[in-house]
Amino acid sequence: ASLYAISMAREGRGDSIESVIEPIDSAIAQFGEPMPSDASPFVIRRGQLLANSGKYREAVRDYNQYAYLQNNKVSAVFLYERSQIEVNARMFQQALDDLNRAVEIVPREPLYHVERAALTLRVGMLDDCIQSCQTAIRLNPNIIDAYRILGYAQLQKGDKINARLNIQKAIDMGDETAKT
């Protein structure tokens, strides 16, 4: 607990990321191997710090370790957060797997559908993208990003009429990105 507090204090002071992570590393080392579930808060903190400093692959390793320590009984929010880090690490299949699991856990959360749509668009899975956008719009007709992503996916598929309608809908709702 003292090492965790030292890490927090160093972060609050604005110390270097290495200096902030060092006490967390020391705490994790004290747990030994195999690591008990009591180490979970330290592992996830280090993962968050690594992600915030742009060390995405290292962060994913800690997030994976955390999930293992939790017997893979993690929340949809955790899966969403890990997927965002995985996207930054260009680990697209893992990110998609996490988003799919998040949708299974909380199927009525439009954000997860929109994020899945954005990722499937990025990797060229246009039909999956369109389906995710349509689901997000059914769940929340005011989710602007879904209209823009849907329009772009439809444009990629050659459906210019519907693409124009959905992109215009996003613009009418105030989406500055859709204007470009």
PDB file of C-alpha atoms in Angstrom:
ATOM      1  CA  ALA A   1       0.000   0.000   0.000  1.00  0.00           C
ATOM      2  CA  SER A   2       2.884   2.351   0.785  1.00  0.00           C
ATOM      3  CA  LEU A   3       4.456   1.751  -2.610  1.00  0.00           C
ATOM      4  CA  TYR A   4       1.110   2.435  -4.308  1.00  0.00           C
ATOM      5  CA  ALA A   5       0.834   5.713  -2.376  1.00  0.00           C
ATOM      6  CA  ILE A   6       4.384   6.665  -3.364  1.00  0.00           C
ATOM      7  CA  SER A   7       3.488   6.095  -7.011  1.00  0.00           C
ATOM      8  CA  MET A   8       0.387   8.270  -6.665  1.00  0.00           C
ATOM      9  CA  ALA A   9       2.366  11.033  -4.948  1.00  0.00           C
ATOM     10  CA  ARG A  10       5.042  10.988  -7.633  1.00  0.00           C
ATOM     11  CA  GLU A  11       2.406  11.172 -10.338  1.00  0.00           C
ATOM     12  CA  GLY A  12       0.712  14.083  -8.584  1.00  0.00           C
ATOM     13  CA  ARG A  13       4.042  15.862  -8.365  1.00  0.00           C
ATOM     14  CA  GLY A  14       4.569  15.459 -12.092  1.00  0.00           C
ATOM     15  CA  ASP A  15       7.550  13.116 -11.876  1.00  0.00           C
ATOM     16  CA  SER A  16       8.704  11.087 -14.876  1.00  0.00           C
ATOM     17  CA  ILE A  17       6.695   8.021 -15.830  1.00  0.00           C
ATOM     18  CA  GLU A  18       9.655   5.812 -14.922  1.00  0.00           C
ATOM     19  CA  SER A  19       9.708   7.312 -11.444  1.00  0.00           C
ATOM     20  CA  VAL A  20       5.951   6.789 -11.078  1.00  0.00           C
ATOM     21  CA  ILE A  21       6.087   3.163 -12.239  1.00  0.00           C
ATOM     22  CA  GLU A  22       9.154   2.192 -10.186  1.00  0.00           C
ATOM     23  CA  PRO A  23       7.326   1.742  -6.832  1.00  0.00           C
ATOM     24  CA  ILE A  24       4.571  -0.224  -8.575  1.00  0.00           C
ATOM     25  CA  ASP A  25       7.215  -2.513 -10.083  1.00  0.00           C
ATOM     26  CA  SER A  26       8.692  -2.995  -6.614  1.00  0.00           C
ATOM     27  CA  ALA A  27       5.280  -3.851  -5.169  1.00  0.00           C
ATOM     28  CA  ILE A  28       4.578  -6.377  -7.935  1.00  0.00           C
ATOM     29  CA  ALA A  29       7.992  -7.980  -7.411  1.00  0.00           C
ATOM     30  CA  GLN A  30       7.172  -8.506  -3.733  1.00  0.00           C
ATOM     31  CA  PHE A  31       4.201 -10.696  -4.655  1.00  0.00           C
ATOM     32  CA  GLY A  32       6.424 -13.250  -6.382  1.00  0.00           C
ATOM     33  CA  GLU A  33       5.318 -16.006  -8.740  1.00  0.00           C
ATOM     34  CA  PRO A  34       2.722 -17.278  -9.143  1.00  0.00           C
ATOM     35  CA  MET A  35       1.209 -13.896  -8.571  1.00  0.00           C
ATOM     36  CA  PRO A  36      -1.879 -13.844  -6.288  1.00  0.00           C
ATOM     37  CA  SER A  37      -5.032 -11.935  -7.128  1.00  0.00           C
ATOM     38  CA  ASP A  38      -4.042  -9.390  -4.440  1.00  0.00           C
ATOM     39  CA  ALA A  39      -1.546  -8.035  -6.967  1.00  0.00           C
ATOM     40  CA  SER A  40      -4.370  -7.003  -9.326  1.00  0.00           C
ATOM     41  CA  PRO A  41      -4.583  -3.317  -8.320  1.00  0.00           C
ATOM     42  CA  PHE A  42      -0.844  -2.891  -8.857  1.00  0.00           C
ATOM     43  CA  VAL A  43      -0.855  -4.660 -12.215  1.00  0.00           C
ATOM     44  CA  ILE A  44      -3.774  -2.620 -13.588  1.00  0.00           C
ATOM     45  CA  ARG A  45      -2.249   0.630 -12.291  1.00  0.00           C
ATOM     46  CA  ARG A  46       1.000  -0.108 -14.077  1.00  0.00           C
ATOM     47  CA  GLY A  47      -0.956  -0.974 -17.215  1.00  0.00           C
ATOM     48  CA  GLN A  48      -2.814   2.335 -17.066  1.00  0.00           C
ATOM     49  CA  LEU A  49       0.405   4.257 -16.527  1.00  0.00           C
ATOM     50  CA  LEU A  50       2.072   2.494 -19.442  1.00  0.00           C
ATOM     51  CA  ALA A  51      -0.910   3.177 -21.692  1.00  0.00           C
ATOM     52  CA  ASN A  52      -0.940   6.846 -20.718  1.00  0.00           C
ATOM     53  CA  SER A  53       2.749   7.083 -21.612  1.00  0.00           C
ATOM     54  CA  GLY A  54       2.236   5.507 -25.056  1.00  0.00           C
ATOM     55  CA  LYS A  55       3.746   2.100 -24.209  1.00  0.00           C
ATOM     56  CA  TYR A  56       0.699   0.290 -25.510  1.00  0.00           C
ATOM     57  CA  ARG A  57       2.024  -3.248 -25.989  1.00  0.00           C
ATOM     58  CA  GLU A  58       3.488  -3.282 -22.491  1.00  0.00           C
ATOM     59  CA  ALA A  59       0.178  -1.952 -21.185  1.00  0.00           C
ATOM     60  CA  VAL A  60      -1.738  -4.718 -22.949  1.00  0.00           C
ATOM     61  CA  ARG A  61       0.479  -7.294 -21.229  1.00  0.00           C
ATOM     62  CA  ASP A  62      -0.478  -5.851 -17.857  1.00  0.00           C
ATOM     63  CA  TYR A  63      -4.155  -5.705 -18.772  1.00  0.00           C
ATOM     64  CA  ASN A  64      -3.942  -9.346 -19.826  1.00  0.00           C
ATOM     65  CA  GLN A  65      -2.212 -10.221 -16.549  1.00  0.00           C
ATOM     66  CA  TYR A  66      -4.936  -8.399 -14.641  1.00  0.00           C
ATOM     67  CA  ALA A  67      -7.646 -10.356 -16.483  1.00  0.00           C
ATOM     68  CA  TYR A  68      -5.808 -13.589 -15.693  1.00  0.00           C
ATOM     69  CA  LEU A  69      -5.586 -12.667 -12.008  1.00  0.00           C
ATOM     70  CA  GLN A  70      -9.327 -12.013 -12.081  1.00  0.00           C
ATOM     71  CA  ASN A  71      -9.994 -15.423 -13.696  1.00  0.00           C
ATOM     72  CA  ASN A  72     -11.170 -13.499 -16.775  1.00  0.00           C
ATOM     73  CA  LYS A  73     -14.165 -12.236 -14.795  1.00  0.00           C
ATOM     74  CA  VAL A  74     -13.802  -8.665 -15.993  1.00  0.00           C
ATOM     75  CA  SER A  75     -16.350  -5.987 -16.760  1.00  0.00           C
ATOM     76  CA  ALA A  76     -17.424  -4.613 -20.116  1.00  0.00           C
ATOM     77  CA  VAL A  77     -15.748  -1.329 -19.147  1.00  0.00           C
ATOM     78  CA  PHE A  78     -12.435  -3.152 -18.642  1.00  0.00           C
ATOM     79  CA  LEU A  79     -12.798  -4.865 -22.030  1.00  0.00           C
ATOM     80  CA  TYR A  80     -13.600  -1.528 -23.683  1.00  0.00           C
ATOM     81  CA  GLU A  81     -10.567   0.148 -22.085  1.00  0.00           C
ATOM     82  CA  ARG A  82      -8.274  -2.705 -23.078  1.00  0.00           C
ATOM     83  CA  SER A  83      -9.640  -2.597 -26.644  1.00  0.00           C
ATOM     84  CA  GLN A  84      -8.716   1.082 -26.905  1.00  0.00           C
ATOM     85  CA  ILE A  85      -5.159   0.302 -25.848  1.00  0.00           C
ATOM     86  CA  GLU A  86      -5.030  -2.650 -28.248  1.00  0.00           C
ATOM     87  CA  VAL A  87      -6.107  -0.407 -31.126  1.00  0.00           C
ATOM     88  CA  ASN A  88      -3.275   1.978 -30.262  1.00  0.00           C
ATOM     89  CA  ALA A  89      -0.918  -1.019 -30.239  1.00  0.00           C
ATOM     90  CA  ARG A  90      -2.318  -2.035 -33.649  1.00  0.00           C
ATOM     91  CA  MET A  91      -3.586  -5.307 -32.162  1.00  0.00           C
ATOM     92  CA  PHE A  92      -6.833  -5.117 -34.090  1.00  0.00           C
ATOM     93  CA  GLN A  93      -8.078  -8.698 -33.734  1.00  0.00           C
ATOM     94  CA  GLN A  94      -7.629  -8.624 -29.970  1.00  0.00           C
ATOM     95  CA  ALA A  95      -9.415  -5.286 -29.806  1.00  0.00           C
ATOM     96  CA  LEU A  96     -12.299  -6.644 -31.859  1.00  0.00           C
ATOM     97  CA  ASP A  97     -12.515  -9.724 -29.622  1.00  0.00           C
ATOM     98  CA  ASP A  98     -12.696  -7.475 -26.547  1.00  0.00           C
ATOM     99  CA  LEU A  99     -15.367  -5.253 -28.080  1.00  0.00           C
ATOM    100  CA  ASN A 100     -17.396  -8.310 -29.046  1.00  0.00           C
ATOM    101  CA  ARG A 101     -17.199  -9.565 -25.453  1.00  0.00           C
ATOM    102  CA  ALA A 102     -18.186  -6.131 -24.136  1.00  0.00           C
ATOM    103  CA  VAL A 103     -21.231  -6.172 -26.428  1.00  0.00           C
ATOM    104  CA  GLU A 104     -22.135  -9.655 -25.150  1.00  0.00           C
ATOM    105  CA  ILE A 105     -21.969  -8.431 -21.549  1.00  0.00           C
ATOM    106  CA  VAL A 106     -23.844  -5.151 -22.140  1.00  0.00           C
ATOM    107  CA  PRO A 107     -25.680  -5.470 -25.467  1.00  0.00           C
ATOM    108  CA  ARG A 108     -27.660  -2.257 -24.985  1.00  0.00           C
ATOM    109  CA  GLU A 109     -24.622   0.059 -24.669  1.00  0.00           C
ATOM    110  CA  PRO A 110     -24.429   2.003 -27.961  1.00  0.00           C
ATOM    111  CA  LEU A 111     -20.831   3.144 -27.333  1.00  0.00           C
ATOM    112  CA  TYR A 112     -19.552  -0.416 -27.638  1.00  0.00           C
ATOM    113  CA  HIS A 113     -21.389  -0.865 -30.939  1.00  0.00           C
ATOM    114  CA  VAL A 114     -19.986   2.407 -32.299  1.00  0.00           C
ATOM    115  CA  GLU A 115     -16.447   1.464 -31.266  1.00  0.00           C
ATOM    116  CA  ARG A 116     -16.862  -1.937 -32.882  1.00  0.00           C
ATOM    117  CA  ALA A 117     -18.139  -0.201 -36.019  1.00  0.00           C
ATOM    118  CA  ALA A 118     -15.151   2.138 -36.128  1.00  0.00           C
ATOM    119  CA  LEU A 119     -12.748  -0.770 -35.762  1.00  0.00           C
ATOM    120  CA  THR A 120     -14.458  -2.984 -38.339  1.00  0.00           C
ATOM    121  CA  LEU A 121     -14.440  -0.047 -40.754  1.00  0.00           C
ATOM    122  CA  ARG A 122     -10.735   0.410 -40.137  1.00  0.00           C
ATOM    123  CA  VAL A 123      -9.982  -3.223 -41.012  1.00  0.00           C
ATOM    124  CA  GLY A 124     -12.348  -3.321 -43.992  1.00  0.00           C
ATOM    125  CA  MET A 125     -15.170  -5.404 -42.514  1.00  0.00           C
ATOM    126  CA  LEU A 126     -17.819  -3.145 -44.029  1.00  0.00           C
ATOM    127  CA  ASP A 127     -20.884  -5.353 -43.538  1.00  0.00           C
ATOM    128  CA  ASP A 128     -20.063  -5.802 -39.836  1.00  0.00           C
ATOM    129  CA  CYS A 129     -19.478  -2.059 -39.587  1.00  0.00           C
ATOM    130  CA  ILE A 130     -22.860  -1.229 -41.092  1.00  0.00           C
ATOM    131  CA  GLN A 131     -24.611  -3.709 -38.811  1.00  0.00           C
ATOM    132  CA  SER A 132     -22.905  -2.276 -35.698  1.00  0.00           C
ATOM    133  CA  CYS A 133     -23.840   1.277 -36.686  1.00  0.00           C
ATOM    134  CA  GLN A 134     -27.448   0.319 -37.278  1.00  0.00           C
ATOM    135  CA  THR A 135     -27.592  -1.367 -33.873  1.00  0.00           C
ATOM    136  CA  ALA A 136     -26.078   1.695 -32.184  1.00  0.00           C
ATOM    137  CA  ILE A 137     -28.595   3.968 -33.922  1.00  0.00           C
ATOM    138  CA  ARG A 138     -31.484   1.703 -32.850  1.00  0.00           C
ATOM    139  CA  LEU A 139     -30.244   1.899 -29.257  1.00  0.00           C
ATOM    140  CA  ASN A 140     -29.626   5.655 -29.362  1.00  0.00           C
ATOM    141  CA  PRO A 141     -30.782   7.634 -32.403  1.00  0.00           C
ATOM    142  CA  ASN A 142     -28.768  10.644 -31.185  1.00  0.00           C
ATOM    143  CA  ILE A 143     -25.347   8.975 -31.410  1.00  0.00           C
ATOM    144  CA  ILE A 144     -23.721  11.166 -34.026  1.00  0.00           C
ATOM    145  CA  ASP A 145     -20.607   9.067 -34.656  1.00  0.00           C
ATOM    146  CA  ALA A 146     -22.729   6.117 -35.767  1.00  0.00           C
ATOM    147  CA  TYR A 147     -24.235   8.131 -38.644  1.00  0.00           C
ATOM    148  CA  ARG A 148     -20.843   9.351 -39.851  1.00  0.00           C
ATOM    149  CA  ILE A 149     -19.249   5.897 -39.680  1.00  0.00           C
ATOM    150  CA  LEU A 150     -22.303   4.314 -41.308  1.00  0.00           C
ATOM    151  CA  GLY A 151     -22.189   6.845 -44.123  1.00  0.00           C
ATOM    152  CA  TYR A 152     -18.509   6.263 -44.728  1.00  0.00           C
ATOM    153  CA  ALA A 153     -18.961   2.465 -44.757  1.00  0.00           C
ATOM    154  CA  GLN A 154     -21.861   2.795 -47.200  1.00  0.00           C
ATOM    155  CA  LEU A 155     -19.728   5.018 -49.406  1.00  0.00           C
ATOM    156  CA  GLN A 156     -16.977   2.379 -49.388  1.00  0.00           C
ATOM    157  CA  LYS A 157     -19.556  -0.193 -50.504  1.00  0.00           C
ATOM    158  CA  GLY A 158     -20.742   2.083 -53.324  1.00  0.00           C
ATOM    159  CA  ASP A 159     -24.100   3.032 -51.761  1.00  0.00           C
ATOM    160  CA  LYS A 160     -23.699   6.760 -52.382  1.00  0.00           C
ATOM    161  CA  ILE A 161     -27.349   7.677 -51.798  1.00  0.00           C
ATOM    162  CA  ASN A 162     -27.577   6.239 -48.280  1.00  0.00           C
ATOM    163  CA  ALA A 163     -24.034   7.368 -47.525  1.00  0.00           C
ATOM    164  CA  ARG A 164     -24.957  10.953 -48.347  1.00  0.00           C
ATOM    165  CA  LEU A 165     -28.100  10.751 -46.190  1.00  0.00           C
ATOM    166  CA  ASN A 166     -26.244   9.414 -43.152  1.00  0.00           C
ATOM    167  CA  ILE A 167     -23.322  11.794 -43.450  1.00  0.00           C
ATOM    168  CA  GLN A 168     -25.762  14.694 -43.845  1.00  0.00           C
ATOM    169  CA  LYS A 169     -27.617  13.468 -40.739  1.00  0.00           C
ATOM    170  CA  ALA A 170     -24.311  13.552 -38.815  1.00  0.00           C
ATOM    171  CA  ILE A 171     -23.607  17.080 -40.107  1.00  0.00           C
ATOM    172  CA  ASP A 172     -27.124  18.227 -39.154  1.00  0.00           C
ATOM    173  CA  MET A 173     -26.511  16.858 -35.650  1.00  0.00           C
ATOM    174  CA  GLY A 174     -23.336  18.965 -35.369  1.00  0.00           C
ATOM    175  CA  ASP A 175     -20.564  16.560 -36.373  1.00  0.00           C
ATOM    176  CA  GLU A 176     -17.680  18.725 -37.576  1.00  0.00           C
ATOM    177  CA  THR A 177     -15.706  15.688 -38.813  1.00  0.00           C
ATOM    178  CA  ALA A 178     -18.548  14.679 -41.114  1.00  0.00           C
ATOM    179  CA  LYS A 179     -18.337  18.058 -42.863  1.00  0.00           C
ATOM    180  CA  THR A 180     -14.860  17.255 -44.120  1.00  0.00           C
TER     181      THR A 180
END
